[in-house]
PDB file of C-alpha atoms and ligand atoms in Angstrom:
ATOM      1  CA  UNK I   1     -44.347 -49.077   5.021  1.00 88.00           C
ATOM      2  CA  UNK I   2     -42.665 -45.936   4.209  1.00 95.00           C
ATOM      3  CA  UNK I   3     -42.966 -42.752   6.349  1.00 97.00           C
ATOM      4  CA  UNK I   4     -43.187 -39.473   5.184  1.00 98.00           C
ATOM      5  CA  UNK I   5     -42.972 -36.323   7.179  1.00 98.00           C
ATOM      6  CA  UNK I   6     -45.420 -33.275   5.522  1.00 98.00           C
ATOM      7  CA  UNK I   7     -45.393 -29.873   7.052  1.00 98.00           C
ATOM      8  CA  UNK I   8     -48.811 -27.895   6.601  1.00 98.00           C
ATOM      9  CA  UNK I   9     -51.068 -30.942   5.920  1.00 98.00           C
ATOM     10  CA  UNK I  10     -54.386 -29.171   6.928  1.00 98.00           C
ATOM     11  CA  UNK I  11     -55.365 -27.407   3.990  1.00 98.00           C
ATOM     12  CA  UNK I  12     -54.119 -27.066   0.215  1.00 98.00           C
ATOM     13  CA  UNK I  13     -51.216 -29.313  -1.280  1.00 99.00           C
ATOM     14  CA  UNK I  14     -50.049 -30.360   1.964  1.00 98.00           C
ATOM     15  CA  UNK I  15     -53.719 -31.693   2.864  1.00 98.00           C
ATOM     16  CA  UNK I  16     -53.969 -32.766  -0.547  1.00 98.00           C
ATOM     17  CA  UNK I  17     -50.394 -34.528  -0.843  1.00 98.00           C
ATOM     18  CA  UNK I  18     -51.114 -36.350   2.218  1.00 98.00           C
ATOM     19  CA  UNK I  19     -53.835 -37.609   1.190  1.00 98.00           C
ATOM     20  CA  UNK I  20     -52.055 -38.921  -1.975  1.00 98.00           C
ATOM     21  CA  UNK I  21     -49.510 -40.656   0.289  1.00 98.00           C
ATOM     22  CA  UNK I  22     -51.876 -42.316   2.714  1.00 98.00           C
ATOM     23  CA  UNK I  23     -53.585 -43.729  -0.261  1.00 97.00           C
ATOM     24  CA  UNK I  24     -50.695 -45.430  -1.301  1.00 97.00           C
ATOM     25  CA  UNK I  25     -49.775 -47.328   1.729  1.00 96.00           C
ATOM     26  CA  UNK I  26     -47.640 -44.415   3.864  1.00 97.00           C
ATOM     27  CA  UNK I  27     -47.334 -44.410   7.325  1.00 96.00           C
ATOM     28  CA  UNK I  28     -47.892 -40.365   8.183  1.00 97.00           C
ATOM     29  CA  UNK I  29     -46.483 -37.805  10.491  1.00 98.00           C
ATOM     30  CA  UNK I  30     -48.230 -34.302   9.578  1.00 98.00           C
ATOM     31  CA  UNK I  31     -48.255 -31.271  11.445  1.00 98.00           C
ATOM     32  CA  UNK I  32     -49.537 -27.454  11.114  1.00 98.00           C
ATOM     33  CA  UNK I  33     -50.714 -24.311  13.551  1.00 98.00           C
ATOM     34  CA  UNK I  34     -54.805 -25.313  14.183  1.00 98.00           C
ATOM     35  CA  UNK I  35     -54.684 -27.803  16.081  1.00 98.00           C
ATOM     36  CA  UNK I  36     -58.780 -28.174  15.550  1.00 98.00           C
ATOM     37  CA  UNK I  37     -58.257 -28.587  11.884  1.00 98.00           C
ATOM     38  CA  UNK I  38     -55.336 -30.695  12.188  1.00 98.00           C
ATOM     39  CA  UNK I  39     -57.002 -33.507  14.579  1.00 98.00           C
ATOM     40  CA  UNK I  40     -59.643 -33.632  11.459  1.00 98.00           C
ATOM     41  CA  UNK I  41     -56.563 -33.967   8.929  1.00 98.00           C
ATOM     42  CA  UNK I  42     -55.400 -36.933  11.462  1.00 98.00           C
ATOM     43  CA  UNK I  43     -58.730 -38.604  11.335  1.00 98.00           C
ATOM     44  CA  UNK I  44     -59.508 -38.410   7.342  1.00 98.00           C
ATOM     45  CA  UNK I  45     -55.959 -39.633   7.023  1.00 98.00           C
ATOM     46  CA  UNK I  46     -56.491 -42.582   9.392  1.00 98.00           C
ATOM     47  CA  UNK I  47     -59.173 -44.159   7.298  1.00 96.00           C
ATOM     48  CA  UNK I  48     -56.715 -45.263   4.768  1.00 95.00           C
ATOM     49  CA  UNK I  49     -55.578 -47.779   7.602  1.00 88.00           C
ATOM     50  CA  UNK I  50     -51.956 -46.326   8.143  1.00 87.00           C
ATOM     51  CA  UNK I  51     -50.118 -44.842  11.139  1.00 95.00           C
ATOM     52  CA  UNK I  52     -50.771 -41.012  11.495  1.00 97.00           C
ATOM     53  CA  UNK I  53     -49.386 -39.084  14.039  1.00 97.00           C
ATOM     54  CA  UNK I  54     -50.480 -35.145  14.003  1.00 98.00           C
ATOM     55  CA  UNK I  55     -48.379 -32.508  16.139  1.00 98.00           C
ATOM     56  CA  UNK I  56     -50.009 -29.445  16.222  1.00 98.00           C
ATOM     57  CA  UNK I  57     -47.340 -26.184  16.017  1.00 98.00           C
ATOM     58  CA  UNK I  58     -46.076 -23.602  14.344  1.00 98.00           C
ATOM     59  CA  UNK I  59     -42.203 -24.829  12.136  1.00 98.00           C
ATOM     60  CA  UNK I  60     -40.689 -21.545  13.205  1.00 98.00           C
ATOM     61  CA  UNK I  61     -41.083 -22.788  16.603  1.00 98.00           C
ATOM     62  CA  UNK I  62     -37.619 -24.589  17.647  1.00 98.00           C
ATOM     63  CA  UNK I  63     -39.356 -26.340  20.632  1.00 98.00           C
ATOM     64  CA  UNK I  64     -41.818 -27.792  17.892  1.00 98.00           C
ATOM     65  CA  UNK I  65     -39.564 -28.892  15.555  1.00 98.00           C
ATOM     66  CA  UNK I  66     -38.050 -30.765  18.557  1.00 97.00           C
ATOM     67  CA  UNK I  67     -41.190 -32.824  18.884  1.00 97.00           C
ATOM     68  CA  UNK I  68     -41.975 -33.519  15.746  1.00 97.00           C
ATOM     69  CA  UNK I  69     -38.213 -34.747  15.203  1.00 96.00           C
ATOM     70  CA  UNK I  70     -38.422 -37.005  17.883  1.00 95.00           C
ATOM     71  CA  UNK I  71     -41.569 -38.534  17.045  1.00 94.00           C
ATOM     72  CA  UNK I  72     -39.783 -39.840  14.129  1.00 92.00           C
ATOM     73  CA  UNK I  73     -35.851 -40.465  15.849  1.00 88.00           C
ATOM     74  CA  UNK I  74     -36.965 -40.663  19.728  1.00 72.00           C
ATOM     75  CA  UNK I  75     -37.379 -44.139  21.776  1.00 72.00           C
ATOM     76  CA  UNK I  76     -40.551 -44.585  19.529  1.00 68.00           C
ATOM     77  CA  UNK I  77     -39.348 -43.507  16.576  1.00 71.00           C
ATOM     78  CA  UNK I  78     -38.171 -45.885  13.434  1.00 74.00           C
ATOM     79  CA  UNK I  79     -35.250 -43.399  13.213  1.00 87.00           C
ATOM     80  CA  UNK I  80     -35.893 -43.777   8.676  1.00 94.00           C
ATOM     81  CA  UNK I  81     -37.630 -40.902   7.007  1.00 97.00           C
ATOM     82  CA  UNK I  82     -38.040 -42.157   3.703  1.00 98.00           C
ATOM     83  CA  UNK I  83     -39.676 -38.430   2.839  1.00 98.00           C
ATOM     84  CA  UNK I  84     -39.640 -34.897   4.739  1.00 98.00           C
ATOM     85  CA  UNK I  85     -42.074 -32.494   2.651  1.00 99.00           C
ATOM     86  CA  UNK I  86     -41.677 -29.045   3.354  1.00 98.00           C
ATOM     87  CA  UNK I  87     -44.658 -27.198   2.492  1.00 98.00           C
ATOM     88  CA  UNK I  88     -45.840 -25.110   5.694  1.00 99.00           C
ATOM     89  CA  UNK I  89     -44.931 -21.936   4.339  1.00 98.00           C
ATOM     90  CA  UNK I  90     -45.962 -18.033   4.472  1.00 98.00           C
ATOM     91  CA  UNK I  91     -46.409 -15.542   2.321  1.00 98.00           C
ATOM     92  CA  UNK I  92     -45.519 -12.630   5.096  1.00 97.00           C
ATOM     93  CA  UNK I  93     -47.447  -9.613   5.637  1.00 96.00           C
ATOM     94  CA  UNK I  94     -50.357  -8.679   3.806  1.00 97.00           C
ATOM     95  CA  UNK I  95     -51.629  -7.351   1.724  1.00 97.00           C
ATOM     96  CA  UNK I  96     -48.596  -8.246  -0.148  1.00 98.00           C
ATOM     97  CA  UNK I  97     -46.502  -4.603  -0.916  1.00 97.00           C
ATOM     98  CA  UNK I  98     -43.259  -3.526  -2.253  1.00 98.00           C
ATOM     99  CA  UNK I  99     -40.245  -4.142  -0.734  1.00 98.00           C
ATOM    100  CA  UNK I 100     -39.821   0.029   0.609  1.00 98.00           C
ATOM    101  CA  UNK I 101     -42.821  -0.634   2.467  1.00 98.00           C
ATOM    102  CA  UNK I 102     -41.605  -4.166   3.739  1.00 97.00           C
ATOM    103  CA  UNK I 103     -40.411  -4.116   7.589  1.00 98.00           C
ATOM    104  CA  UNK I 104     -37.536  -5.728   8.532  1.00 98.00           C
ATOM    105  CA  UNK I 105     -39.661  -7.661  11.276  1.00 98.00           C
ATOM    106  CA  UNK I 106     -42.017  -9.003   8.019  1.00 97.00           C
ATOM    107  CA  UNK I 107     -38.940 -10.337   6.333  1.00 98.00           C
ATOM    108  CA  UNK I 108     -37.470 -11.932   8.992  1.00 98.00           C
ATOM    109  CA  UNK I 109     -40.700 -13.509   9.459  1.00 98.00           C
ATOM    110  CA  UNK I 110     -40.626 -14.724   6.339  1.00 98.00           C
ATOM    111  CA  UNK I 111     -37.392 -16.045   6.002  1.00 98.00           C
ATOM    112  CA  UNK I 112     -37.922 -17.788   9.292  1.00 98.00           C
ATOM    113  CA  UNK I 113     -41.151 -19.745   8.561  1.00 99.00           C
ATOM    114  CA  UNK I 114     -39.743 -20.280   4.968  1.00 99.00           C
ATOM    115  CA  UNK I 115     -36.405 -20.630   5.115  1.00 99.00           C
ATOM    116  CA  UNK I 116     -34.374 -21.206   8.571  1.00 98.00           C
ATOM    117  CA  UNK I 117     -37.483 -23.697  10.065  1.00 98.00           C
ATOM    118  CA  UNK I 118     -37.095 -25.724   6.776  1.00 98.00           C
ATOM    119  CA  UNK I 119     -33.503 -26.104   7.184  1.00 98.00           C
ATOM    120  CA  UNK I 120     -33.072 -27.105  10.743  1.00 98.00           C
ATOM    121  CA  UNK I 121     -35.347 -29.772   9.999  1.00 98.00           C
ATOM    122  CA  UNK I 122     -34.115 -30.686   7.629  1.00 98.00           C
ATOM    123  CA  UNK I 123     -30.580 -31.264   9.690  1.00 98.00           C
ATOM    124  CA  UNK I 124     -32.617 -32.671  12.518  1.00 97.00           C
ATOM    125  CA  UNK I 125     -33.742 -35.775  10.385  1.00 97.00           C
ATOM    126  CA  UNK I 126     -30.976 -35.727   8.466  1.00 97.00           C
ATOM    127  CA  UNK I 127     -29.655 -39.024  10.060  1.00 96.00           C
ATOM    128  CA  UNK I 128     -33.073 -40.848   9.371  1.00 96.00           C
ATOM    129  CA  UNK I 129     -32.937 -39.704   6.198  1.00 97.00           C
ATOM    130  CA  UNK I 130     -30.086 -41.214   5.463  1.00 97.00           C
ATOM    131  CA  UNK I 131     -30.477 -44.551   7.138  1.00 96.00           C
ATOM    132  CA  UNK I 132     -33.937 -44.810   4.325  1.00 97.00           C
ATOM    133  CA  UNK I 133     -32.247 -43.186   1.675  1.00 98.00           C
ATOM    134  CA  UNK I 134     -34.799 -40.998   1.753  1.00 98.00           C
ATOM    135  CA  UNK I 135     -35.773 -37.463  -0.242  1.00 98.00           C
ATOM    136  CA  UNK I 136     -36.070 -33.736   0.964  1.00 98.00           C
ATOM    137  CA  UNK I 137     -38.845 -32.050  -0.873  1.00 99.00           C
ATOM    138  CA  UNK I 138     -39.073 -28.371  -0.568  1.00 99.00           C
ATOM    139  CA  UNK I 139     -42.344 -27.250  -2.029  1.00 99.00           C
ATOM    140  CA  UNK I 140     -40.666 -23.818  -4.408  1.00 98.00           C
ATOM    141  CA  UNK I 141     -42.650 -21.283  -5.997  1.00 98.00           C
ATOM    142  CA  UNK I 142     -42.211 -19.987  -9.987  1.00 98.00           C
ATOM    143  CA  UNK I 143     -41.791 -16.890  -7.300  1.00 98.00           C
ATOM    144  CA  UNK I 144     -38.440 -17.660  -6.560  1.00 98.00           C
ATOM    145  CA  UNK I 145     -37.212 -17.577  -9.562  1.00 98.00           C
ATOM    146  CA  UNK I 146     -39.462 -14.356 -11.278  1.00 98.00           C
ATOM    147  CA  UNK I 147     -39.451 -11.010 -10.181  1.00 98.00           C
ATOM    148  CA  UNK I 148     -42.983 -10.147  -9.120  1.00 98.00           C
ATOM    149  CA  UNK I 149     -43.364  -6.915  -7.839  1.00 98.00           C
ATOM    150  CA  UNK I 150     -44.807  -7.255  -4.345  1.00 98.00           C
ATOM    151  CA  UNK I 151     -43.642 -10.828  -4.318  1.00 98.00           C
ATOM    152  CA  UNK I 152     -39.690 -10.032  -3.370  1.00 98.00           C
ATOM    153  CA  UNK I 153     -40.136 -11.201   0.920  1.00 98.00           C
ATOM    154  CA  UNK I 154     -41.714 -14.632  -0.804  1.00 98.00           C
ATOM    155  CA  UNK I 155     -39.828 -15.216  -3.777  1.00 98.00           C
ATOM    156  CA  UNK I 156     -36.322 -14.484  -1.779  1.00 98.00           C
ATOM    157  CA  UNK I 157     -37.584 -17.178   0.433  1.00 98.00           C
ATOM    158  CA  UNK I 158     -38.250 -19.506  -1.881  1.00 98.00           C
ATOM    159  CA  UNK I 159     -35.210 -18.594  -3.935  1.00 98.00           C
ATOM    160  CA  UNK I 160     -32.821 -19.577  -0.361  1.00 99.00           C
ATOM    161  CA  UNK I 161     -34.873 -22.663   0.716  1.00 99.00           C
ATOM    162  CA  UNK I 162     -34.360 -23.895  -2.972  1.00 98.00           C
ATOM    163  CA  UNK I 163     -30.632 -22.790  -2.931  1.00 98.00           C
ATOM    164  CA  UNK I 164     -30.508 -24.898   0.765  1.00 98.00           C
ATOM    165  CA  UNK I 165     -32.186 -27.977  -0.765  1.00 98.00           C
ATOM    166  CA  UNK I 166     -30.023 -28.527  -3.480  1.00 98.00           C
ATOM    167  CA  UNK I 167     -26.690 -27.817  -1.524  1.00 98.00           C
ATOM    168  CA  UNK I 168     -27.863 -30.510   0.949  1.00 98.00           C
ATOM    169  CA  UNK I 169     -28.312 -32.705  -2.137  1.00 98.00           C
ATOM    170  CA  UNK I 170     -24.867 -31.877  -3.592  1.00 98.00           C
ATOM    171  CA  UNK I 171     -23.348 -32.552  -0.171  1.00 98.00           C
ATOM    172  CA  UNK I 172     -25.219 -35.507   1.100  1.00 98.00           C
ATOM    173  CA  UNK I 173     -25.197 -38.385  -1.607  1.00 98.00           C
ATOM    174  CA  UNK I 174     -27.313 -40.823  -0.046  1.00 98.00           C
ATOM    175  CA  UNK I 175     -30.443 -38.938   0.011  1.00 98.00           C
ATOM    176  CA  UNK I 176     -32.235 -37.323  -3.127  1.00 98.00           C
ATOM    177  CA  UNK I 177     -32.803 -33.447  -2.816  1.00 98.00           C
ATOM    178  CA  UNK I 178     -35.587 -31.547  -4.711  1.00 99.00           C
ATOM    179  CA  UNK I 179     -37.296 -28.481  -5.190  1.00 98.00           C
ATOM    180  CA  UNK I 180     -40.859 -28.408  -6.812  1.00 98.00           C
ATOM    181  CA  UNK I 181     -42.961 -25.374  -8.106  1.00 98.00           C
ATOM    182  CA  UNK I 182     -45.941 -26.489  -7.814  1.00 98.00           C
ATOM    183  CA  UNK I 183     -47.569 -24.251  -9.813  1.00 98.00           C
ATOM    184  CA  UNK I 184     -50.733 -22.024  -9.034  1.00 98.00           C
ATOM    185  CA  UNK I 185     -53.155 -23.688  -7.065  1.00 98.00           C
ATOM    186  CA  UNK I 186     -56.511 -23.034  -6.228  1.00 98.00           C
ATOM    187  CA  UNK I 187     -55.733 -22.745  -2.304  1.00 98.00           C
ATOM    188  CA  UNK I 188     -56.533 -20.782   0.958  1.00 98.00           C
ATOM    189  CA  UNK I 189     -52.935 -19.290   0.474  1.00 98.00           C
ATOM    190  CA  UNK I 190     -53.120 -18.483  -3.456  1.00 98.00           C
ATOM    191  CA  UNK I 191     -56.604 -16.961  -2.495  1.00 98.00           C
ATOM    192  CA  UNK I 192     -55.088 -14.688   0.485  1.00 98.00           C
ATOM    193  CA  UNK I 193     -52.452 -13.300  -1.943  1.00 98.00           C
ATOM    194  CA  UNK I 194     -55.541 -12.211  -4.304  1.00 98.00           C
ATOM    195  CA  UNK I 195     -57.972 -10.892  -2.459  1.00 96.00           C
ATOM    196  CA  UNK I 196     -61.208 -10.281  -3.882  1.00 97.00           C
ATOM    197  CA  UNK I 197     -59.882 -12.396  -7.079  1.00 97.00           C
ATOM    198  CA  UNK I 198     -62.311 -14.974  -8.696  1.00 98.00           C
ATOM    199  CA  UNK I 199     -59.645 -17.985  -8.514  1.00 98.00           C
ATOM    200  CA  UNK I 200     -61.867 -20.745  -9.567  1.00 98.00           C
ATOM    201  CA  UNK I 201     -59.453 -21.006 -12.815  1.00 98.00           C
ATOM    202  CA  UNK I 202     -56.472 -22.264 -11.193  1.00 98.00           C
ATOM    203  CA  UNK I 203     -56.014 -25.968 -10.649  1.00 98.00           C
ATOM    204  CA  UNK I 204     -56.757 -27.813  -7.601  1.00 98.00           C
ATOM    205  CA  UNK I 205     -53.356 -29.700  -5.713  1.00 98.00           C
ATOM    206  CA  UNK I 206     -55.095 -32.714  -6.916  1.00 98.00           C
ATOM    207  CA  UNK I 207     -55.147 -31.804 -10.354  1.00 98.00           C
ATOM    208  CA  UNK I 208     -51.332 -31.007 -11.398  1.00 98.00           C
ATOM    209  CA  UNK I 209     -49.096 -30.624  -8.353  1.00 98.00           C
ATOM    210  CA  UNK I 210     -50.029 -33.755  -6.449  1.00 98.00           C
ATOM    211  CA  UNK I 211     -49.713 -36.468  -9.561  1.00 98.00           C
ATOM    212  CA  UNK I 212     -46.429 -34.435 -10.318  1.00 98.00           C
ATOM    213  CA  UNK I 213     -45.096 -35.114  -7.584  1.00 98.00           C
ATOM    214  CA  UNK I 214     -46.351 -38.398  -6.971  1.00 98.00           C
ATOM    215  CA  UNK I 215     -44.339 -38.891 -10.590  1.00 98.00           C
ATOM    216  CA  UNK I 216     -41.075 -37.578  -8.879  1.00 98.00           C
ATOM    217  CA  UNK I 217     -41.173 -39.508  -6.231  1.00 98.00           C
ATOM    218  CA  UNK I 218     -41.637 -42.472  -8.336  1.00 97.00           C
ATOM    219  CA  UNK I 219     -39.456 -41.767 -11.192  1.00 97.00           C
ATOM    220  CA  UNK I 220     -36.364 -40.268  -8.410  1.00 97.00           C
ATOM    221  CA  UNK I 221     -34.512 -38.387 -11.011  1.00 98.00           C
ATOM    222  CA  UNK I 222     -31.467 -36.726 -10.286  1.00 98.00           C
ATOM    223  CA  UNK I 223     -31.411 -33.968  -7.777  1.00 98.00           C
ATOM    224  CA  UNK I 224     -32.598 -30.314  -9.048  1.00 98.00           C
ATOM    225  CA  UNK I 225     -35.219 -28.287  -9.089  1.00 98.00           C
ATOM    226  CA  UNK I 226     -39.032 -29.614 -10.655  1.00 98.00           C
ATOM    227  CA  UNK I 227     -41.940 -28.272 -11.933  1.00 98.00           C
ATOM    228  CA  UNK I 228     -45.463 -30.301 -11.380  1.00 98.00           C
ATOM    229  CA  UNK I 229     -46.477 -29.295 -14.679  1.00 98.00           C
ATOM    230  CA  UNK I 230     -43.405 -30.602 -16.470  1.00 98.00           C
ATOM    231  CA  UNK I 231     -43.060 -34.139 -14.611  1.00 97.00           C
ATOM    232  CA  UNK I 232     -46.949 -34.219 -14.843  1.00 95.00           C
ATOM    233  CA  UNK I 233     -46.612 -33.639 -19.115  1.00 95.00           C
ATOM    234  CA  UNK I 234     -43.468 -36.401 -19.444  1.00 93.00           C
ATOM    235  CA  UNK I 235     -45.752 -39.027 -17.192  1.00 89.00           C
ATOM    236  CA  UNK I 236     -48.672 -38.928 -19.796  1.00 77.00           C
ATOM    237  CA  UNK I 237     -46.091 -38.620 -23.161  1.00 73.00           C
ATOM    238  CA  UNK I 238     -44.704 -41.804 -21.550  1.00 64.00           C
ATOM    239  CA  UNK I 239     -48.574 -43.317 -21.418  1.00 56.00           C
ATOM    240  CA  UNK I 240     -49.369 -42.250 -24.664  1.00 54.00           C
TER     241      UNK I 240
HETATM  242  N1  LIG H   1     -51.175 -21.903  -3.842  1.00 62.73           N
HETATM  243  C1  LIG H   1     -50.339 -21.587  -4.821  1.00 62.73           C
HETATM  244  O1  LIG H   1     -50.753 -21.087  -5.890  1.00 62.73           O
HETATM  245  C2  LIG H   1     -48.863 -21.853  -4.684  1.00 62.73           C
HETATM  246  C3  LIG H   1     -48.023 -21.566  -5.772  1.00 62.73           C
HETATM  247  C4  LIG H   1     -46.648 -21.843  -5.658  1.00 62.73           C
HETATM  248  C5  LIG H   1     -46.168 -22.395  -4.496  1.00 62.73           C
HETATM  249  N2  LIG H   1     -47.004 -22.661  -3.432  1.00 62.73           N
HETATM  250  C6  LIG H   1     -46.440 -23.300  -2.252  1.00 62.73           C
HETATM  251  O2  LIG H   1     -47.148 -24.512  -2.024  1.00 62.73           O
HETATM  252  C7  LIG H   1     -47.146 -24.818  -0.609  1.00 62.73           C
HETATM  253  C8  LIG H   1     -48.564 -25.051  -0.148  1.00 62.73           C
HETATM  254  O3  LIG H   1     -49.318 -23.874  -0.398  1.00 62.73           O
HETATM  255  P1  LIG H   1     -50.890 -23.834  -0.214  1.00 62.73           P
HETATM  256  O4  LIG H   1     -51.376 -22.846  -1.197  1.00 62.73           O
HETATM  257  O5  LIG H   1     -51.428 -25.209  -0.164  1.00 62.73           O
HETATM  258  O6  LIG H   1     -50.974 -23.160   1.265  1.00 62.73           O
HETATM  259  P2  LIG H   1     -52.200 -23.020   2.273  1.00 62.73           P
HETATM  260  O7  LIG H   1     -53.477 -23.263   1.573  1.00 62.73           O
HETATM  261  O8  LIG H   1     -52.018 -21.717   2.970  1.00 62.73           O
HETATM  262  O9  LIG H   1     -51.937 -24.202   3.323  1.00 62.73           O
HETATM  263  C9  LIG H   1     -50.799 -24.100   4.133  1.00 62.73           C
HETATM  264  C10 LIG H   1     -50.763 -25.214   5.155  1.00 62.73           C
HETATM  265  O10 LIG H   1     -49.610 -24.996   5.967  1.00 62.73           O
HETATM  266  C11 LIG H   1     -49.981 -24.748   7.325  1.00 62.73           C
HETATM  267  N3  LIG H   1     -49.086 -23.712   7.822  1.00 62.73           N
HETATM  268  C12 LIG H   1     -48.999 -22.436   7.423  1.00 62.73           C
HETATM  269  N4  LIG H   1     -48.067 -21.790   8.113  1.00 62.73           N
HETATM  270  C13 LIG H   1     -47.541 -22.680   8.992  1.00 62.73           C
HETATM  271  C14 LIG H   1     -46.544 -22.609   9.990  1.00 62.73           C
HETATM  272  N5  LIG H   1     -45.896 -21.475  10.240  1.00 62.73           N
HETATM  273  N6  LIG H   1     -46.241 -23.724  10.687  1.00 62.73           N
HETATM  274  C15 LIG H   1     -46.918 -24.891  10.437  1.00 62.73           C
HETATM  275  N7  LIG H   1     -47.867 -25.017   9.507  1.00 62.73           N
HETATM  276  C16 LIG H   1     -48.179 -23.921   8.795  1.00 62.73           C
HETATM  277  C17 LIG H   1     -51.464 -24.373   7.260  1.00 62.73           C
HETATM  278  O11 LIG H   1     -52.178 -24.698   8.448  1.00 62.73           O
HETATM  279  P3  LIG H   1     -52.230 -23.688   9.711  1.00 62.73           P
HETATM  280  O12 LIG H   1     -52.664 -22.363   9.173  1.00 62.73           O
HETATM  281  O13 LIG H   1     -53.205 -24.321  10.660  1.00 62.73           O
HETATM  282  O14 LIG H   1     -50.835 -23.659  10.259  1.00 62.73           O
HETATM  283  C18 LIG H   1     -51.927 -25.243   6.102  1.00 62.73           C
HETATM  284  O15 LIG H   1     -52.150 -26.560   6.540  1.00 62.73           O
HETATM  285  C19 LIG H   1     -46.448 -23.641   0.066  1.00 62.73           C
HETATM  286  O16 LIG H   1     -45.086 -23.949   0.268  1.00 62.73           O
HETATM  287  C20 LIG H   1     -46.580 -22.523  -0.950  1.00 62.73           C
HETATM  288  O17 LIG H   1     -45.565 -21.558  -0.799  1.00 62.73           O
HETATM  289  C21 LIG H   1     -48.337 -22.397  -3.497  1.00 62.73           C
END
């Protein structure tokens, strides 16, 4: 069975995305902060009759990342990663504000849940990677790429972990390297950044991200950077 690694699987695409994957026959490691919700996550997952492991912690945390890389490289480990998901991500402090009124601390923040955690991962599992000839997913925002005012902490974020992803794919030809905009979602997170905001319009993960990237993953196209929408539109043109 394939394994795939997916940061944040509690709640929104992660949870969502995981789901997806167990479906389909994937063996599971999934990990995020609440460690209540998470042994849930493990349990719903479990019922599609593949291996989940859940390790409860925060990505920013080095000591974490340790774990979770050696559940998947250690004495038990397979040491293959056919897929490493990065979606655990933050949208720093809120509400969200301009960058004048954006600490240094908050930023940092940012770019360390976002963008350094992410990217030592990533190196940690780069070997098991390899061995499957496996894909990096980093889960991008249109935010990294638009200029939203309040947005700048976030979009710069996503803007570096995108810029990482598709270096590592340039320099490491074995693997495939992608980053995916998702889209909006109707999530906990999309919901935090508008507070008060009747959200019930946007899509669920299930709806557009999820079968996008379910199309990616089948389809492996070249390296580069994805939107859900798009890959979702060029599955059903092929159908039609
Ligand atoms: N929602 C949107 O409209 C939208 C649009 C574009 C891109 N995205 C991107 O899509 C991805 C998923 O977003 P979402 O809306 O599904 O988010 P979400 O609803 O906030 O869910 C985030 C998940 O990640 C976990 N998590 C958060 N911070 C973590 C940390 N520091 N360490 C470990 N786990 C952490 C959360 O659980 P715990 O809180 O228990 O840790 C939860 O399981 C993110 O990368 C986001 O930037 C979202």
């Amino acid at each position: 069975m394939p394994t795939a690694l997916v940061t944040g699987a509690t709640q929104g695409l992660g949870r969502a995305l995981a789901e997806a994957l167990a479906v389909r026959g994937w063996d599971l490691v999934v990990t995020a902060r609440d460690a209540h919700r998470l042994t849930e996550t493990v349990s719903a997952l479990r019922e599609h009759g593949h291996d989940v492991v859940g390790l409860a912690g925060d990505v920013s945390d080095a000591v974490h990342r340790d774990d979770v890389a050696g559940v998947l490289t250690g004495p038990a480990g397979a040491d293959r990663l056919d897929l490493l998901v990065h979606n655990a991500s933050t949208l720093g402090p809120l509400p969200l504000r301009p960058l004048r009124d954006l600490s240094t601390d908050g930023l940092a923040a940012v770019l360390a849940v976002n963008v350094v955690a992410p990217h030592a991962l990533t190196c940690s599992l780069l070997p098991a990677l390899e061995a499957a000839g496996g894909t990096v997913l980093a889960i991008s925002s249109d935010a990294g790429v638009e200029h939203y005012e309040t947005w700048g902490a976030y979009g710069a974020s996503k803007a570096a972990l995108d810029h990482l992803t598709l270096t590592l794919g340039a320099e490491v030809s074995s693997i495939r390297a992608y980053a995916l905009d998702p889209g909006d979602m109707r999530t906990p997170m999309h919901q935090a950044a508008f507070p008060g905001e009747d959200i019930g319009d946007r899509p669920l993960p299930e709806e557009v991200a999820v079968p996008g990237i379910l199309a990616l993953l089948a389809s492996r196209p070249a390296n580069g950077r994805y939107r859900a929408a798009d890959l979702l539109a060029a599955t059903s043109e092929v159908v039609s």
